[in-house]
Structure formats: C-alpha cells, structure tokens
Coordinates of C-alpha atoms in Angstrom, one line a residue:
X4 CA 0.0 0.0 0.0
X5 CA 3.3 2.7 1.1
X6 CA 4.8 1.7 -2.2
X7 CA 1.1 2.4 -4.3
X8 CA 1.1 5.4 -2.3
X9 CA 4.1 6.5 -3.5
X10 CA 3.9 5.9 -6.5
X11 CA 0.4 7.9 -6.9
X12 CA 2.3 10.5 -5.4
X13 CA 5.1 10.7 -8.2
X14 CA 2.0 10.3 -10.9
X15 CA 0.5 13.5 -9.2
X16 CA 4.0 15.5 -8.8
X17 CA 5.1 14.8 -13.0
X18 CA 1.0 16.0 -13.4
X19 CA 1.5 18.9 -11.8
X20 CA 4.8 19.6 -13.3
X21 CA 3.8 19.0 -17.2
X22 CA 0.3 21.2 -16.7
X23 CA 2.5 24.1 -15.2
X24 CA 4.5 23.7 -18.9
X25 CA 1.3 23.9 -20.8
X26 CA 0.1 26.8 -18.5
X27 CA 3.0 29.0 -19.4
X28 CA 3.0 27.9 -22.6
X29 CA -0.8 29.2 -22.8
X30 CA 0.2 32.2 -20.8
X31 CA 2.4 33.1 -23.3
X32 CA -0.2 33.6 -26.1
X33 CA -2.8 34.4 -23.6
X34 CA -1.5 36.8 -21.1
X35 CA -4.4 38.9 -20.5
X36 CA -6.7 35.8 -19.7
X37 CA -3.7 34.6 -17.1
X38 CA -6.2 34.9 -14.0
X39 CA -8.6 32.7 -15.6
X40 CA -5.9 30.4 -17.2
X41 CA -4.7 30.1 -13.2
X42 CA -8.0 29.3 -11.6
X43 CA -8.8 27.2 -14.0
X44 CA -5.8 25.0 -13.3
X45 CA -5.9 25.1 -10.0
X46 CA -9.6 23.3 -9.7
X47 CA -8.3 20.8 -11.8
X48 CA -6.0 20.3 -9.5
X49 CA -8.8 19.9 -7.1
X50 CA -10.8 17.7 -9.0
X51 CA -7.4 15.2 -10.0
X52 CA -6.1 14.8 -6.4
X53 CA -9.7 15.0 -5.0
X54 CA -9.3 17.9 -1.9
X55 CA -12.0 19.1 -0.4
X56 CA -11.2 23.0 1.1
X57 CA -13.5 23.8 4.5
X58 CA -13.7 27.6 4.4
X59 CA -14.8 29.9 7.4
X60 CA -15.8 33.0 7.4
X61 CA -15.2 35.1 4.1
X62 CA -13.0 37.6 2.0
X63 CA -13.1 41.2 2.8
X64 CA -13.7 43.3 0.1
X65 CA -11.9 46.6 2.0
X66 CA -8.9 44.0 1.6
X67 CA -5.9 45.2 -0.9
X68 CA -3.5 43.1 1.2
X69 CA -3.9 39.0 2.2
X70 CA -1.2 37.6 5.0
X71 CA -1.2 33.9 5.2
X72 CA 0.9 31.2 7.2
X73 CA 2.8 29.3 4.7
X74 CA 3.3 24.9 4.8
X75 CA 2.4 23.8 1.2
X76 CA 2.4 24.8 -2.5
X77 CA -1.3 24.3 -2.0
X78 CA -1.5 27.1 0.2
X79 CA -1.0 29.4 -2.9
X80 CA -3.0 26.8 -5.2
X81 CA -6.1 27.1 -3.0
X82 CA -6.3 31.2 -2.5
X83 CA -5.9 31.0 -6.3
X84 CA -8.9 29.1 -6.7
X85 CA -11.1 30.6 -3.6
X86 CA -9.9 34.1 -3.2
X87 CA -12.5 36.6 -5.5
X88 CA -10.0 39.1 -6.2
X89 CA -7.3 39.1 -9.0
X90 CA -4.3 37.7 -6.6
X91 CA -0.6 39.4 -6.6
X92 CA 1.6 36.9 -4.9
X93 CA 5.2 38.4 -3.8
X94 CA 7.1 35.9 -4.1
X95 CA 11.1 34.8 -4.1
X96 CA 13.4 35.9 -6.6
X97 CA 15.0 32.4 -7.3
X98 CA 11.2 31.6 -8.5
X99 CA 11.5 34.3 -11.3
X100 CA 14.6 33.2 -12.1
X101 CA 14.2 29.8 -12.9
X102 CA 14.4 29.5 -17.0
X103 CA 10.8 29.3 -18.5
X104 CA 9.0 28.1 -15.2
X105 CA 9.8 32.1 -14.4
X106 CA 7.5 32.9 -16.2
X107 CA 4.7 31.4 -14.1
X108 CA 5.1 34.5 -11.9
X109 CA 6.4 37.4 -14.2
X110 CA 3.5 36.5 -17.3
X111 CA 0.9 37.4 -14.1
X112 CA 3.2 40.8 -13.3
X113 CA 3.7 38.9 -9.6
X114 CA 5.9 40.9 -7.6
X115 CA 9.5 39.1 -7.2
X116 CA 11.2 39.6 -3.5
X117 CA 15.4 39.5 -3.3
X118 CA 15.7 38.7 0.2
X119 CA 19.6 38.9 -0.4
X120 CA 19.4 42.6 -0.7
X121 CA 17.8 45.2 1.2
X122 CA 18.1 48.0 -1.3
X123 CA 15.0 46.5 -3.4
X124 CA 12.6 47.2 -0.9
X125 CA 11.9 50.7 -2.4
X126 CA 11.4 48.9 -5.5
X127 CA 9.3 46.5 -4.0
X128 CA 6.8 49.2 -2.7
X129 CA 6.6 50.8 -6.0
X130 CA 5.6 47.7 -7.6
X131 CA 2.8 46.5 -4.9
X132 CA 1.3 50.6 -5.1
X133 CA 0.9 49.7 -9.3
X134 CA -0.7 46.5 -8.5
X135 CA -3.5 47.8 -6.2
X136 CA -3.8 50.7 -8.9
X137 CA -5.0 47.9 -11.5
X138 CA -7.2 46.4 -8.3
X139 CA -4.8 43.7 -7.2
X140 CA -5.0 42.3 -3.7
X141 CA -1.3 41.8 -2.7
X142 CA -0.5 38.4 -0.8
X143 CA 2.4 37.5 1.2
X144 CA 4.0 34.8 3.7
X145 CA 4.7 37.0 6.2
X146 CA 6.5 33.6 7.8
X147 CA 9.0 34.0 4.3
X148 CA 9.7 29.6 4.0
X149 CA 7.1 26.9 4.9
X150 CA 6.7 25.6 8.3
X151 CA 5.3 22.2 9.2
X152 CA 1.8 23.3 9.6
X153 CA 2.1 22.9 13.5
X154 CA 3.1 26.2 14.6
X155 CA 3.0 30.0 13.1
X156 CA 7.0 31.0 12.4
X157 CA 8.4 34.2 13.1
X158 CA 7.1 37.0 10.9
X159 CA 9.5 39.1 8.7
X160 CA 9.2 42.8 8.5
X161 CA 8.5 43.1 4.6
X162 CA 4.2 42.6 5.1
X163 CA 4.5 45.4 8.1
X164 CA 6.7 47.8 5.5
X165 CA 4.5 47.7 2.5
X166 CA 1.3 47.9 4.7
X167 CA 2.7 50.7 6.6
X168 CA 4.0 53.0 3.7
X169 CA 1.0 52.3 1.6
X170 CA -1.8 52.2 4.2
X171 CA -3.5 48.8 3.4
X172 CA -5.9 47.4 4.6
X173 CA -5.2 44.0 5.8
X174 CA -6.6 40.3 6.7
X175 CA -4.8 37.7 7.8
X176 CA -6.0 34.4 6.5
X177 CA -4.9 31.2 8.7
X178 CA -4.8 27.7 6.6
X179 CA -4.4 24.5 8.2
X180 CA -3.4 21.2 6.6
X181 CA -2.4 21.9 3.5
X182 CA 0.9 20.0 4.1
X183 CA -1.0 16.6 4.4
X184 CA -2.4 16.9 1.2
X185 CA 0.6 17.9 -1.0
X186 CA 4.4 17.8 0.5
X187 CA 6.8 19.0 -1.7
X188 CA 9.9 18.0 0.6
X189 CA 8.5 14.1 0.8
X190 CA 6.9 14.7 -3.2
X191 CA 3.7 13.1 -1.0
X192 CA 0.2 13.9 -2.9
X193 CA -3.1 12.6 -1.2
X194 CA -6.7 13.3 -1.4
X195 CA -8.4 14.7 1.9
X196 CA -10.0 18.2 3.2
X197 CA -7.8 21.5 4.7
X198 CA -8.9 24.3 5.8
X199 CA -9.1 28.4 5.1
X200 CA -9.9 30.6 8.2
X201 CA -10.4 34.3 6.7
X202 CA -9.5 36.0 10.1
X203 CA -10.9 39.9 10.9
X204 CA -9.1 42.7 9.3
X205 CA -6.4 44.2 11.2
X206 CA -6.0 47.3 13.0
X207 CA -2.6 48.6 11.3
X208 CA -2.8 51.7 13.3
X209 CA -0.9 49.7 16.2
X210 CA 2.8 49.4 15.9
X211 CA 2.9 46.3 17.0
X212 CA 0.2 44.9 14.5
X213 CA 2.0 42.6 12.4
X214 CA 3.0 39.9 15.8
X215 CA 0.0 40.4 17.4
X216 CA -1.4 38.9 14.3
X217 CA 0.9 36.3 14.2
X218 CA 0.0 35.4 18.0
X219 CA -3.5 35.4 16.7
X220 CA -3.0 33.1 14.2
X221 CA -0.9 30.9 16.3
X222 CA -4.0 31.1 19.0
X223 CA -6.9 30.1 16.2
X224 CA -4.0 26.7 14.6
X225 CA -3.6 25.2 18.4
X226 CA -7.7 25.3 19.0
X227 CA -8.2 24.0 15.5
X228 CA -5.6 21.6 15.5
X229 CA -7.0 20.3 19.1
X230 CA -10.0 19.5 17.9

C-alpha cells in the first residue's frame, strides 16, 4: 500500500509539473486571460487529487492586502482558486529566475522579493502601489519559508513595511493542513479536506500589528488543531 502510495504520489508531482508547462506555454499567447488560465488550473487540481477545502468566514472586500501562514504549494493553489479578487503573490526571486518556469510568476506581473538585498525594498513598494492601482490584492507569507503546519514561524518585516508606507488594509488568512495533502519536501500527494480561516481585518494603526497577528493566528491553529 506505502509503495502504491508512493507511487500515486510521483504520478501526481510529474502532473502537476507538465500542466504548469502547458500553463506558461498558454500564458504566453494568452497573457491577459492569465487569472482565468490560473484558476482554471488550479480546480483541476482539485478535482485530479480530490481535496475538499472547509472555508470559514469570508474575504473582505476593504482588503488590498492578504497575509497567510505558509506549509504547502497548495497554500498558494487554494487562495488561487477561492480568493474573488485578482491575486498578486510576492514571491522569491529564485522563482522568477528559474528559466521558462519564471514565467509562471512574471507572465501574471507577480511581484519578485530579493531577500539577499535590502536595497529593493523601495522597489518592491513601487511595484505593490501599481498593482492595487490595476485592483490587485497583494498576498504574502509574512512567515517567508514553509513551516510544518504545527506552529505559526516568526514573521519578517517586509508585510509590516509595505502595509505601513502604503496604508492597506489588511486580513490575515490562517490555513491549516495543506501540508497533508501535498508535501513537496516528501513529493507526497493525497486526497483529503484543509482548511481556510479568513481571520478579521487588522487594526494597522498599532505598531505592534504585524506579531500580534501572528500570536493570533498561532492562537486560532492550536484550537483547531485540538479538535
């Protein structure tokens, strides 16, 4: 059964791999239909590995900014497919960089992050104040790598300094399993449910906004994972 397992797994991982060729491929002579071309995929997705998503509560449409613990590659394939606004992921620059898969983040205009250097913040900023100018909702692991799914990490700066210098209104949005259905470190794929918590928006006005949130999120994963 481990080894069928396994090898359904693999199946799953060279899926996901070939569609993400096609989808740039398509992207490429489709850019303006990219949001569609990316929800689309990602309810495939759904339907081929058979998830089930269990969300509470709901988006808030004063949102132009979404923070999210981070465990899975699901995590950004399931706010793709869920989340009713036109999603601008800042993601790492060694994504962007990675030749022709690159351009699964630069066809959509996603924002690229060098956490090497310091300096590109300003450009950074720049970039996410464009985005929300075309009605983009900016989304970010504030966490910046993927934890286990048992505890919130430490939050960076970087969500704190964009909010700040460009007032946003923000809502945290706490996701829970996503690393039981698809691990990329074990390449382990399985069918089952996770789920979204869209938390209340967040009063940016306190200083100390960004870990209070993270405390809250860290609260809301240790009730849910209790039960």
């Amino acid at each position: 059964m481990k080894i069928l397992n396994k090898v359904k797994s693999w199946l799953y991982a060279i899926e996901i791999l070939l569609s993400v060729v096609i989808i740039v491929l398509i992207f490429f002579v489709a850019p303006s239909h990219n949001l569609w071309l990316r929800r689309k995929w990602t309810r495939i997705q759904k339907f081929l590995i058979r998830y089930k998503i269990d969300i509470v509560g709901t988006p808030d449409p004063r949102a132009n900014m979404i923070i999210a613990n981070h465990q899975s590659m699901l995590d950004i394939m399931a706010l793709e497919d869920i989340y009713p606004g036109n999603i601008c992921w800042i993601a790492k620059k060694e994504i962007g960089d990675i030749p022709f898969f690159g351009n699964i983040i630069k066809i959509p205009k996603m924002i690229s992050v060098d956490r090497k250097d310091p300096r590109s913040l300003p450009k950074i900023i720049k970039l996410a104040k464009e985005r929300i100018s075309e009605g983009r909702v900016i989304a970010i692991f504030p966490e910046g790598t993927r934890g286990d799914g048992s505890k919130i990490l430490k939050f960076k700066s970087g969500a704190n300094i964009i909010a700040n210098k460009l007032n946003l209104v923000v809502q945290p949005v706490l996701i829970i399993g996503s690393r039981k259905i698809i691990d990329s470190k074990t390449i382990s794929v399985n069918s089952g449910s996770f789920k979204v918590i869209y938390m209340d928006i967040v009063d940016t006005s306190d200083e100390n906004w960004l870990e209070n949130t993270r405390a809250k999120m860290q609260t809301l994963l240790a009730q849910n994972l209790d039960k």
